[in-house]
Tab-separated table of C-alpha atoms in Angstrom:
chain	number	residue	atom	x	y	z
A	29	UNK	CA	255.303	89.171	243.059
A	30	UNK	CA	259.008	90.081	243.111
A	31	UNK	CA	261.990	88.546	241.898
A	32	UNK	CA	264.765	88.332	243.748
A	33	UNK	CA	268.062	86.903	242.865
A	34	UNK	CA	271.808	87.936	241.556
A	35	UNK	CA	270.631	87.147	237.980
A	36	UNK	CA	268.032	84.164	236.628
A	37	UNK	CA	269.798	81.937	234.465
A	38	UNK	CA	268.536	83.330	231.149
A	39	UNK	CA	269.926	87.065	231.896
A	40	UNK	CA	273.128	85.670	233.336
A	41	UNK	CA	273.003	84.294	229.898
A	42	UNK	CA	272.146	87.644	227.670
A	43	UNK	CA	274.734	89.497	229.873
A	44	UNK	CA	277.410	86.730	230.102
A	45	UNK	CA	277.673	87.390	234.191
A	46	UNK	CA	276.505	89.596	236.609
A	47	UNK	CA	279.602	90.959	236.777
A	48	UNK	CA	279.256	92.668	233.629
A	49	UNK	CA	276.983	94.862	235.643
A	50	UNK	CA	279.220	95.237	238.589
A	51	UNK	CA	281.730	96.468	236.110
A	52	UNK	CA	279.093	99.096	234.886
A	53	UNK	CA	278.318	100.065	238.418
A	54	UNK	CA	282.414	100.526	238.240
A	55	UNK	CA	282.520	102.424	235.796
A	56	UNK	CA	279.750	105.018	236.840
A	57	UNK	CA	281.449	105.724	239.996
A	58	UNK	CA	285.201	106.368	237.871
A	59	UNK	CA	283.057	108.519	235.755
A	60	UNK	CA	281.759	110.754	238.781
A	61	UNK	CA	284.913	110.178	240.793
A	62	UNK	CA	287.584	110.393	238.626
A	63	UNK	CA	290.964	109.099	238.124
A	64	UNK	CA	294.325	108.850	239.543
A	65	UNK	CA	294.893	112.584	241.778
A	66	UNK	CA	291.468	113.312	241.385
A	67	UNK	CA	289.743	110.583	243.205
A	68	UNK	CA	290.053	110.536	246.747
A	69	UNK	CA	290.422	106.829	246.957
A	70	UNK	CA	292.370	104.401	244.951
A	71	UNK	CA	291.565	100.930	242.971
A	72	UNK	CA	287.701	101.071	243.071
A	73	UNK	CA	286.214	97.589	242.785
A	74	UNK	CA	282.923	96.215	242.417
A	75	UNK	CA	282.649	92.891	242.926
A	76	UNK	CA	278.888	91.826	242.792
A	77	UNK	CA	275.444	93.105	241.914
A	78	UNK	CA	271.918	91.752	242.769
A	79	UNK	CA	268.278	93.400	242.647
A	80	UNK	CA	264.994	92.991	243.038
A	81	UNK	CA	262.243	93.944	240.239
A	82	UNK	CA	258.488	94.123	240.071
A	83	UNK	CA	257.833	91.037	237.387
A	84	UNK	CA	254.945	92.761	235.645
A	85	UNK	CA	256.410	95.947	235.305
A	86	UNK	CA	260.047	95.341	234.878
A	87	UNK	CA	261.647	98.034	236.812
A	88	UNK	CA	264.096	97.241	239.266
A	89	UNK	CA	262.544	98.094	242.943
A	90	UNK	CA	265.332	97.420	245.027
A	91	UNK	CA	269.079	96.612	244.714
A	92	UNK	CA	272.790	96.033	246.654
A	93	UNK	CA	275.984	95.460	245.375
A	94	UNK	CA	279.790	94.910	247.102
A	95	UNK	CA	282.935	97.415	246.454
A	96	UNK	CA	285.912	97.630	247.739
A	97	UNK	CA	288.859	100.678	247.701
A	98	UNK	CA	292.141	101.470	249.137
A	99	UNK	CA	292.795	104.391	251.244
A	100	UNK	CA	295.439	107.013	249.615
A	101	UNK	CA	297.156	109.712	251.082
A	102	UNK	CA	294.861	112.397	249.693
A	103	UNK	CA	292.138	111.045	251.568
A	104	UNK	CA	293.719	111.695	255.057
A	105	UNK	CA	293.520	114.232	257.749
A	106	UNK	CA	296.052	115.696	259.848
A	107	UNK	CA	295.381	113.015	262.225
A	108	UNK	CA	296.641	109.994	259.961
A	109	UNK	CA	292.758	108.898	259.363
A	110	UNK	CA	290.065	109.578	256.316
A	111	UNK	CA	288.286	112.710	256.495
A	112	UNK	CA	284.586	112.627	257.216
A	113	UNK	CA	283.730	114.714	254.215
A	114	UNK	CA	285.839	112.041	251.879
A	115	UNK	CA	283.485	109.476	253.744
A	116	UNK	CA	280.447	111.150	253.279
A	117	UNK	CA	281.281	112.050	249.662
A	118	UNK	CA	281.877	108.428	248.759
A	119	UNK	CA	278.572	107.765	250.498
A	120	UNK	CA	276.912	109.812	248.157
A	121	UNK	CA	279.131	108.788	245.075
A	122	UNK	CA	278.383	105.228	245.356
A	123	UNK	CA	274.824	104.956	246.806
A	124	UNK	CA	274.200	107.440	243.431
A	125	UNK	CA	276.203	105.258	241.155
A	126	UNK	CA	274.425	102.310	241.939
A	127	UNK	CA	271.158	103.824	241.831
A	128	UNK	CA	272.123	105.285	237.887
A	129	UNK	CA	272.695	101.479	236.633
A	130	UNK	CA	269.456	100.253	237.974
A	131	UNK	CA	267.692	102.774	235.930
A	132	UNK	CA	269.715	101.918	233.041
A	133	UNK	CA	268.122	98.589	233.817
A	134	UNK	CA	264.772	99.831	234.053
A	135	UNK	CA	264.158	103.124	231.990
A	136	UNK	CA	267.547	102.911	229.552
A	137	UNK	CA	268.683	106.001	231.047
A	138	UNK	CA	269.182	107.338	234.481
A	139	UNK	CA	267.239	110.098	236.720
A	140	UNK	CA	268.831	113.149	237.671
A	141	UNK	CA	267.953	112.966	241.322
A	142	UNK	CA	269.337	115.335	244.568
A	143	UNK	CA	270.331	114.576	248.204
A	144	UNK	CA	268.124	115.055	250.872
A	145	UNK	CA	269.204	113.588	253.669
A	146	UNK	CA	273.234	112.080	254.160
A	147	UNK	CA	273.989	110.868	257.773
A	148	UNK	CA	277.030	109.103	258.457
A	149	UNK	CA	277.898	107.291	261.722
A	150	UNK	CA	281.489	107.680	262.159
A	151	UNK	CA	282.378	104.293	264.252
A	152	UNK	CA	285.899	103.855	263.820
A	153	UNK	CA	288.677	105.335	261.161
A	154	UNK	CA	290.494	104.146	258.119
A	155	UNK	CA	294.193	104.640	257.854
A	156	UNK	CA	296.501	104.714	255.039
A	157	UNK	CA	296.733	101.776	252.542
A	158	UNK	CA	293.847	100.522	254.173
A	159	UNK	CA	291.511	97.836	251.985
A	160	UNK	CA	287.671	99.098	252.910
A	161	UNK	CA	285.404	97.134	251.619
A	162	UNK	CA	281.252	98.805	250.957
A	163	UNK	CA	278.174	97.070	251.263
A	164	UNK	CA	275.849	98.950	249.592
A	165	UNK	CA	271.897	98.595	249.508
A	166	UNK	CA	269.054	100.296	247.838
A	167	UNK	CA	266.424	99.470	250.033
A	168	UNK	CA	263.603	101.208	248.461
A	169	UNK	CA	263.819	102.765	244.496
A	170	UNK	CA	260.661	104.486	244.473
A	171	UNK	CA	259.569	106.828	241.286
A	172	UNK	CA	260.391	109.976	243.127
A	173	UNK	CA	262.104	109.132	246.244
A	174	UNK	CA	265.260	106.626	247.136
A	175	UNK	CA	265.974	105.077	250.508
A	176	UNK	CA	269.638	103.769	250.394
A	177	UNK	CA	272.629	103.035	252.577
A	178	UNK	CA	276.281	102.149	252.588
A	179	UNK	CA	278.183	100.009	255.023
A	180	UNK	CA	281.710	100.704	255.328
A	181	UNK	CA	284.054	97.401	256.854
A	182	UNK	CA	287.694	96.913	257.019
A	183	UNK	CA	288.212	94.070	254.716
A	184	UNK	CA	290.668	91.974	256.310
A	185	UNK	CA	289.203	92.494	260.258
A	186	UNK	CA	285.552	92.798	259.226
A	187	UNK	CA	284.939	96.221	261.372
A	188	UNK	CA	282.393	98.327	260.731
A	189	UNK	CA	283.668	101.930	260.018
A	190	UNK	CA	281.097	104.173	258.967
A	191	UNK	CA	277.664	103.349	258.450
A	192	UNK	CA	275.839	105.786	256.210
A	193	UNK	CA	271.926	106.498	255.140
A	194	UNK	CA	270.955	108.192	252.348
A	195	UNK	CA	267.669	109.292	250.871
A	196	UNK	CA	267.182	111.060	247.505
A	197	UNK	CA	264.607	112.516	245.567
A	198	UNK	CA	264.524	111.723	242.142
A	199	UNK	CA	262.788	113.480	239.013
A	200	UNK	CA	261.486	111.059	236.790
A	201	UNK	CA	260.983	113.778	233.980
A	202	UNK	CA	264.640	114.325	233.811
A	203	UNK	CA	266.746	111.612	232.476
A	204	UNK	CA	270.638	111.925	231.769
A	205	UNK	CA	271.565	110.532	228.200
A	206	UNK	CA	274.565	108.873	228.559
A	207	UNK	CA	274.739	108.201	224.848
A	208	UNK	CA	274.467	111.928	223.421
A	209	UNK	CA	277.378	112.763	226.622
A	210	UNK	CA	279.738	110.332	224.458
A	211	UNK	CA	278.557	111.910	220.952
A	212	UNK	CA	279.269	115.718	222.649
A	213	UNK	CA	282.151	114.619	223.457
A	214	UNK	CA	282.151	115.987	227.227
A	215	UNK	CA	284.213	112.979	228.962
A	216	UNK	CA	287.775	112.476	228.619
A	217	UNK	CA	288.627	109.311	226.308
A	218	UNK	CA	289.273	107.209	229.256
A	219	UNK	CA	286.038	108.016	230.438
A	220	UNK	CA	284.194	107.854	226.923
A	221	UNK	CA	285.165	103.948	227.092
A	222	UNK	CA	284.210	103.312	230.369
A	223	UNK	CA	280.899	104.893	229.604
A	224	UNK	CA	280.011	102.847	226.372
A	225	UNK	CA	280.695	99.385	228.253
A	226	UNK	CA	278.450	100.868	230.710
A	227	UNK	CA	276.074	101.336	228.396
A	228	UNK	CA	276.149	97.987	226.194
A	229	UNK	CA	276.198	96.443	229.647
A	230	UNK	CA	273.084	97.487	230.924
A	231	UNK	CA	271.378	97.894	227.448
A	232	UNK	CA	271.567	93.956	227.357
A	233	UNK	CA	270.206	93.684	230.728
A	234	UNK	CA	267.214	96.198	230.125
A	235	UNK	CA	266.205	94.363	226.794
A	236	UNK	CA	265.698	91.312	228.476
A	237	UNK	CA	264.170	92.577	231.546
A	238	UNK	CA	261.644	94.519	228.910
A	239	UNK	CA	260.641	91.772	226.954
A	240	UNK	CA	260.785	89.041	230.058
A	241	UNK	CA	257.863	91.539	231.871
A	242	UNK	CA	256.167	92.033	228.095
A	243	UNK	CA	255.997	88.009	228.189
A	244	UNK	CA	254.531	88.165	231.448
A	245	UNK	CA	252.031	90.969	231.224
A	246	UNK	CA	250.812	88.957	227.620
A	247	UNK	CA	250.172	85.423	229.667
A	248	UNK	CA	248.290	87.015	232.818
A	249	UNK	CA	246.078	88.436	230.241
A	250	UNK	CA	245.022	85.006	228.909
C-alpha cells in the first residue's frame, strides 16, 4: 500500500509545513548551482513538495515538486534565447536535487548516483527576464536506478518550453554525508547555512517517517 499525499497531518505537524522541505529542496540546488555570477539562472524558488512512500518500509518511492527561476543574461545565446546546455544542465541540477532530499527522507543521507540518459525536447525558447516555472517528477526512485523528468512552462502564458527525461543510476553503497561536508568545512558560509537547514529539515521528516513505518511493521505483526 502506498501513501500518497503533500504531507499527512501529523508530519505537516513534526515539520511545521511542507514547505520546510521545499526550502531544503532549495537549498540543495543553491548548493550545486551556486550563487549570484555563478548560477546560470537567477531567484531559484521552490514552491511545493509531495511524495509517495512504501508504508512498511518507509522509503520514499516516488516524488514531484514545483520551482520557478528567472532567466539572466548569462544564460543567453547569441540569439537572445537560453542555451540548450544551460537547459539541460538545470535538468540535471534539479531532477538530482530533488532526488538528494528524498533520500534524506528515507536513508538520512543521499546516494551518489550518475546520468545515464538526459534528453531534452527543445519546444520553444526562454528570453531574458523571463519567469520559467519547473514541474518536476520522480516517477520511479528505485534502489539502483531513477526514472525522472522536468517540465519547463512559461509562468505567466503556461507554454511548455522544454520537456526533459532523465534516468540515473544510483549506488546505494555510497552515501554523501552532508554533515561531515559542514564539519570539513568545504562550502562557503553561505552555503554551510543553507546546508544545515537542509539537514534539520529533512532529519525531522525522516524521524517520523522511521518510526511511523516501525509502528506499522509492529501492528501487521500482531
Amino acid at each position: 500500500m502506498m501513501a500518497s499525499h503533500l504531507i499527512d497531518g501529523n508530519l505537516n505537524s513534526a515539520t511545521n509545513t511542507s514547505l520546510e522541505l521545499a526550502q531544503a529542496t532549495q537549498d540543495v540546488m543553491h548548493t550545486v548551482l551556486g550563487h549570484d555570477r555563478h548560477c546560470p539562472v537567477d531567484d531559484i524558488s521552490v514552491t511545493d513538495f509531495e511524495f509517495s512512500r512504501d508504508l512498511r518500509k518507509g522509503y520514499v518511492t516516488s516524488a514531484k515538486s514545483t520551482m520557478t527561476f528567472i532567466v539572466a543574461e548569462r544564460s543567453l545565446n547569441p540569439g537572445g534565447s537560453v542555451f540548450g546546455g544551460v537547459v539541460s544542465c538545470l535538468a540535471d541540477v534539479f531532477t538530482t536535487s530533488l532526488l538528494m532530499t528524498t533520500d534524506m527522507l528515507s536513508y538520512g543521507k543521499s546516494r551518489a548516483s550518475t546520468s545515464t540518459v538526459l534528453q531534452v525536447e527543445y519546444l520553444n525558447g526562454a528570453s531574458l527576464g523571463d519567469k520559467v516555472r519547473v514541474e518536476i517528477t520522480l516517477e520511479r526512485i528505485g534502489r539502483d536506478i531513477l526514472f525522472s523528468g522536468a517540465d519547463f512552462h512559461n509562468d505567466m502564458s503556461g507554454t511548455l518550453l522544454y520537456k526533459a527525461r532523465h534516468q540515473k543510476k544510483i549506488f546505494s553503497d555510497k552515501l554523501v554525508d552532508w554533515n561531515m561536508a559542514v564539519l570539513e568545512h568545504r562550502y562557503s558560509a553561505n552555503k554551510e547555512k543553507k546546508i544545515i537547514r537542509m539537514l534539520s529539515a529533512t532529519e525531522k521528516a525522516h524521524n517520523y517517517l522511521k518510526d511511523s513505518s516501525e509502528t506499522a511493521s509492529s501492528t501487521n505483526k500482531l
